[in-house]
């Protein structure tokens, strides 16, 4: 496949992922609302060791997500665009923001999480599975486990 490419609003941060997304979803939790500056965040999960940052500089902060796990969110140090996030205690996958992708057309979300926190002024995607709070473990972990089990090298 062609690498997934993306970057920030000012153009300094550029990345590519040579793996395609393992999991794709929309999250309406308060933390994602704050971090995105909007009603929700839209993310694709890729294997972290397949992501390369090509240019630019990112800053990060750590936040305890509503799941209770510490999440590290990374953003461009110049323009502040949210780029990615990962769990430092288990840095296997990295979430890339859909807004940062060059080709947002690849986004096909399967689930919407924390719909209990969703803003009333934005409609839901018609085809997603709606989860009231955080995802059941298997929603996120099963595709990731399957990927690493099948992967060679
Ligand atoms: Zn930037
Ligand atoms: Zn969230």
GROMACS .gro file of N, CA, C and O in nm, residues 24-88:
model
  260
   24UNK      N    1  -1.054   0.246   1.358
   24UNK     CA    2  -1.089   0.384   1.323
   24UNK      C    3  -1.214   0.423   1.401
   24UNK      O    4  -1.315   0.356   1.389
   25UNK      N    5  -1.206   0.527   1.481
   25UNK     CA    6  -1.330   0.572   1.544
   25UNK      C    7  -1.333   0.718   1.583
   25UNK      O    8  -1.236   0.792   1.572
   26UNK      N    9  -1.454   0.755   1.625
   26UNK     CA   10  -1.486   0.891   1.669
   26UNK      C   11  -1.507   0.884   1.819
   26UNK      O   12  -1.577   0.795   1.866
   27UNK      N   13  -1.448   0.978   1.893
   27UNK     CA   14  -1.465   0.979   2.039
   27UNK      C   15  -1.519   1.115   2.083
   27UNK      O   16  -1.464   1.219   2.049
   28UNK      N   17  -1.628   1.107   2.161
   28UNK     CA   18  -1.696   1.229   2.209
   28UNK      C   19  -1.662   1.262   2.353
   28UNK      O   20  -1.729   1.344   2.414
   29UNK      N   21  -1.559   1.199   2.410
   29UNK     CA   22  -1.530   1.225   2.553
   29UNK      C   23  -1.482   1.370   2.571
   29UNK      O   24  -1.436   1.435   2.478
   30UNK      N   25  -1.494   1.418   2.693
   30UNK     CA   26  -1.458   1.558   2.721
   30UNK      C   27  -1.311   1.585   2.688
   30UNK      O   28  -1.276   1.692   2.639
   31UNK      N   29  -1.228   1.489   2.716
   31UNK     CA   30  -1.086   1.506   2.688
   31UNK      C   31  -1.061   1.523   2.538
   31UNK      O   32  -0.983   1.611   2.497
   32UNK      N   33  -1.128   1.444   2.457
   32UNK     CA   34  -1.112   1.458   2.312
   32UNK      C   35  -1.172   1.589   2.262
   32UNK      O   36  -1.119   1.650   2.169
   33UNK      N   37  -1.281   1.631   2.325
   33UNK     CA   38  -1.338   1.760   2.286
   33UNK      C   39  -1.238   1.872   2.314
   33UNK      O   40  -1.213   1.958   2.229
   34UNK      N   41  -1.180   1.870   2.432
   34UNK     CA   42  -1.083   1.976   2.466
   34UNK      C   43  -0.961   1.970   2.375
   34UNK      O   44  -0.912   2.072   2.326
   35UNK      N   45  -0.910   1.850   2.353
   35UNK     CA   46  -0.786   1.836   2.276
   35UNK      C   47  -0.805   1.872   2.130
   35UNK      O   48  -0.713   1.922   2.065
   36UNK      N   49  -0.925   1.846   2.078
   36UNK     CA   50  -0.949   1.874   1.936
   36UNK      C   51  -0.997   2.017   1.915
   36UNK      O   52  -0.991   2.069   1.804
   37UNK      N   53  -1.049   2.078   2.021
   37UNK     CA   54  -1.109   2.210   2.006
   37UNK      C   55  -1.243   2.204   1.935
   37UNK      O   56  -1.291   2.305   1.884
   38UNK      N   57  -1.304   2.086   1.934
   38UNK     CA   58  -1.430   2.071   1.862
   38UNK      C   59  -1.522   1.973   1.937
   38UNK      O   60  -1.503   1.948   2.055
   39UNK      N   61  -1.618   1.916   1.867
   39UNK     CA   62  -1.718   1.832   1.935
   39UNK      C   63  -1.667   1.693   1.966
   39UNK      O   64  -1.722   1.624   2.051
   40UNK      N   65  -1.565   1.650   1.896
   40UNK     CA   66  -1.516   1.511   1.912
   40UNK      C   67  -1.379   1.502   1.848
   40UNK      O   68  -1.335   1.595   1.780
   41UNK      N   69  -1.313   1.388   1.865
   41UNK     CA   70  -1.193   1.363   1.786
   41UNK      C   71  -1.218   1.242   1.697
   41UNK      O   72  -1.290   1.149   1.735
   42UNK      N   73  -1.161   1.246   1.580
   42UNK     CA   74  -1.168   1.135   1.485
   42UNK      C   75  -1.025   1.086   1.468
   42UNK      O   76  -0.934   1.165   1.441
   43UNK      N   77  -1.005   0.954   1.489
   43UNK     CA   78  -0.868   0.900   1.492
   43UNK      C   79  -0.858   0.769   1.418
   43UNK      O   80  -0.955   0.692   1.412
   44UNK      N   81  -0.739   0.744   1.367
   44UNK     CA   82  -0.706   0.610   1.316
   44UNK      C   83  -0.589   0.557   1.398
   44UNK      O   84  -0.498   0.632   1.433
   45UNK      N   85  -0.596   0.428   1.432
   45UNK     CA   86  -0.488   0.364   1.507
   45UNK      C   87  -0.397   0.292   1.410
   45UNK      O   88  -0.445   0.211   1.330
   46UNK      N   89  -0.268   0.319   1.420
   46UNK     CA   90  -0.170   0.247   1.339
   46UNK      C   91  -0.062   0.190   1.432
   46UNK      O   92  -0.043   0.241   1.543
   47UNK      N   93   0.009   0.086   1.389
   47UNK     CA   94   0.117   0.034   1.471
   47UNK      C   95   0.225   0.140   1.487
   47UNK      O   96   0.267   0.202   1.388
   48UNK      N   97   0.266   0.163   1.609
   48UNK     CA   98   0.353   0.277   1.637
   48UNK      C   99   0.489   0.262   1.568
   48UNK      O  100   0.550   0.362   1.526
   49UNK      N  101   0.537   0.140   1.554
   49UNK     CA  102   0.669   0.121   1.493
   49UNK      C  103   0.665   0.132   1.341
   49UNK      O  104   0.767   0.113   1.275
   50UNK      N  105   0.551   0.163   1.286
   50UNK     CA  106   0.539   0.187   1.142
   50UNK      C  107   0.520   0.335   1.109
   50UNK      O  108   0.499   0.372   0.994
   51UNK      N  109   0.524   0.418   1.213
   51UNK     CA  110   0.508   0.563   1.195
   51UNK      C  111   0.644   0.629   1.199
   51UNK      O  112   0.724   0.602   1.289
   52UNK      N  113   0.671   0.715   1.101
   52UNK     CA  114   0.796   0.791   1.099
   52UNK      C  115   0.762   0.940   1.092
   52UNK      O  116   0.684   0.981   1.006
   53UNK      N  117   0.821   1.016   1.183
   53UNK     CA  118   0.808   1.162   1.177
   53UNK      C  119   0.922   1.214   1.092
   53UNK      O  120   1.039   1.190   1.120
   54UNK      N  121   0.886   1.284   0.986
   54UNK     CA  122   0.983   1.322   0.883
   54UNK      C  123   1.040   1.461   0.907
   54UNK      O  124   1.154   1.488   0.870
   55UNK      N  125   0.960   1.548   0.965
   55UNK     CA  126   1.008   1.685   0.987
   55UNK      C  127   0.925   1.752   1.095
   55UNK      O  128   0.819   1.702   1.134
   56UNK      N  129   0.974   1.868   1.139
   56UNK     CA  130   0.902   1.947   1.237
   56UNK      C  131   0.929   1.901   1.379
   56UNK      O  132   1.000   1.802   1.401
   57UNK      N  133   0.872   1.974   1.472
   57UNK     CA  134   0.893   1.943   1.613
   57UNK      C  135   0.759   1.940   1.683
   57UNK      O  136   0.674   2.027   1.660
   58UNK      N  137   0.742   1.839   1.768
   58UNK     CA  138   0.616   1.829   1.842
   58UNK      C  139   0.643   1.849   1.991
   58UNK      O  140   0.748   1.813   2.042
   59UNK      N  141   0.545   1.907   2.057
   59UNK     CA  142   0.540   1.907   2.202
   59UNK      C  143   0.432   1.807   2.242
   59UNK      O  144   0.352   1.765   2.159
   60UNK      N  145   0.432   1.773   2.371
   60UNK     CA  146   0.328   1.680   2.416
   60UNK      C  147   0.285   1.714   2.558
   60UNK      O  148   0.352   1.790   2.629
   61UNK      N  149   0.171   1.660   2.596
   61UNK     CA  150   0.130   1.663   2.736
   61UNK      C  151   0.064   1.529   2.765
   61UNK      O  152   0.017   1.460   2.675
   62UNK      N  153   0.067   1.493   2.894
   62UNK     CA  154   0.005   1.368   2.936
   62UNK      C  155  -0.125   1.399   3.008
   62UNK      O  156  -0.132   1.492   3.087
   63UNK      N  157  -0.223   1.321   2.981
   63UNK     CA  158  -0.354   1.343   3.044
   63UNK      C  159  -0.411   1.208   3.082
   63UNK      O  160  -0.388   1.107   3.013
   64UNK      N  161  -0.481   1.207   3.196
   64UNK     CA  162  -0.550   1.083   3.234
   64UNK      C  163  -0.681   1.080   3.157
   64UNK      O  164  -0.768   1.164   3.179
   65UNK      N  165  -0.693   0.988   3.064
   65UNK     CA  166  -0.813   0.979   2.982
   65UNK      C  167  -0.930   0.929   3.068
   65UNK      O  168  -0.911   0.881   3.179
   66UNK      N  169  -1.050   0.941   3.014
   66UNK     CA  170  -1.167   0.897   3.090
   66UNK      C  171  -1.162   0.747   3.116
   66UNK      O  172  -1.230   0.697   3.204
   67UNK      N  173  -1.083   0.677   3.040
   67UNK     CA  174  -1.061   0.534   3.065
   67UNK      C  175  -0.978   0.511   3.191
   67UNK      O  176  -0.969   0.399   3.239
   68UNK      N  177  -0.914   0.618   3.243
   68UNK     CA  178  -0.825   0.603   3.358
   68UNK      C  179  -0.680   0.583   3.318
   68UNK      O  180  -0.590   0.587   3.402
   69UNK      N  181  -0.655   0.560   3.189
   69UNK     CA  182  -0.517   0.539   3.143
   69UNK      C  183  -0.454   0.671   3.101
   69UNK      O  184  -0.520   0.760   3.050
   70UNK      N  185  -0.324   0.680   3.123
   70UNK     CA  186  -0.250   0.800   3.086
   70UNK      C  187  -0.227   0.801   2.935
   70UNK      O  188  -0.177   0.703   2.879
   71UNK      N  189  -0.265   0.910   2.875
   71UNK     CA  190  -0.252   0.925   2.730
   71UNK      C  191  -0.160   1.042   2.702
   71UNK      O  192  -0.171   1.147   2.765
   72UNK      N  193  -0.068   1.024   2.609
   72UNK     CA  194   0.023   1.131   2.569
   72UNK      C  195  -0.024   1.189   2.436
   72UNK      O  196  -0.030   1.118   2.335
   73UNK      N  197  -0.059   1.316   2.437
   73UNK     CA  198  -0.108   1.381   2.316
   73UNK      C  199   0.002   1.470   2.259
   73UNK      O  200   0.061   1.550   2.331
   74UNK      N  201   0.025   1.458   2.130
   74UNK     CA  202   0.134   1.530   2.064
   74UNK      C  203   0.077   1.632   1.966
   74UNK      O  204  -0.020   1.604   1.895
   75UNK      N  205   0.141   1.748   1.963
   75UNK     CA  206   0.093   1.855   1.876
   75UNK      C  207   0.211   1.933   1.821
   75UNK      O  208   0.320   1.933   1.881
   76UNK      N  209   0.189   2.001   1.711
   76UNK     CA  210   0.297   2.079   1.650
   76UNK      C  211   0.339   2.190   1.745
   76UNK      O  212   0.256   2.264   1.797
   77UNK      N  213   0.470   2.206   1.766
   77UNK     CA  214   0.519   2.306   1.861
   77UNK      C  215   0.503   2.447   1.807
   77UNK      O  216   0.509   2.543   1.882
   78UNK      N  217   0.480   2.461   1.677
   78UNK     CA  218   0.462   2.595   1.620
   78UNK      C  219   0.315   2.633   1.608
   78UNK      O  220   0.272   2.736   1.658
   79UNK      N  221   0.235   2.549   1.543
   79UNK     CA  222   0.096   2.589   1.517
   79UNK      C  223  -0.003   2.523   1.613
   79UNK      O  224  -0.120   2.562   1.618
   80UNK      N  225   0.040   2.424   1.689
   80UNK     CA  226  -0.048   2.363   1.788
   80UNK      C  227  -0.144   2.259   1.736
   80UNK      O  228  -0.226   2.208   1.812
   81UNK      N  229  -0.138   2.227   1.608
   81UNK     CA  230  -0.231   2.127   1.555
   81UNK      C  231  -0.215   1.994   1.626
   81UNK      O  232  -0.103   1.944   1.639
   82UNK      N  233  -0.325   1.932   1.671
   82UNK     CA  234  -0.315   1.798   1.727
   82UNK      C  235  -0.277   1.698   1.618
   82UNK      O  236  -0.336   1.697   1.510
   83UNK      N  237  -0.174   1.618   1.645
   83UNK     CA  238  -0.123   1.526   1.545
   83UNK      C  239  -0.151   1.381   1.583
   83UNK      O  240  -0.199   1.302   1.501
   84UNK      N  241  -0.118   1.345   1.706
   84UNK     CA  242  -0.123   1.204   1.741
   84UNK      C  243  -0.126   1.188   1.893
   84UNK      O  244  -0.105   1.283   1.967
   85UNK      N  245  -0.150   1.063   1.934
   85UNK     CA  246  -0.149   1.031   2.077
   85UNK      C  247  -0.116   0.884   2.092
   85UNK      O  248  -0.138   0.805   1.999
   86UNK      N  249  -0.060   0.850   2.209
   86UNK     CA  250  -0.034   0.709   2.239
   86UNK      C  251  -0.029   0.690   2.390
   86UNK      O  252  -0.026   0.788   2.466
   87UNK      N  253  -0.033   0.564   2.433
   87UNK     CA  254  -0.030   0.532   2.575
   87UNK      C  255   0.114   0.495   2.613
   87UNK      O  256   0.161   0.387   2.575
   88UNK      N  257   0.184   0.582   2.688
   88UNK     CA  258   0.325   0.556   2.720
   88UNK      C  259   0.347   0.421   2.789
   88UNK      O  260   0.451   0.359   2.770
   0.00000   0.00000   0.00000
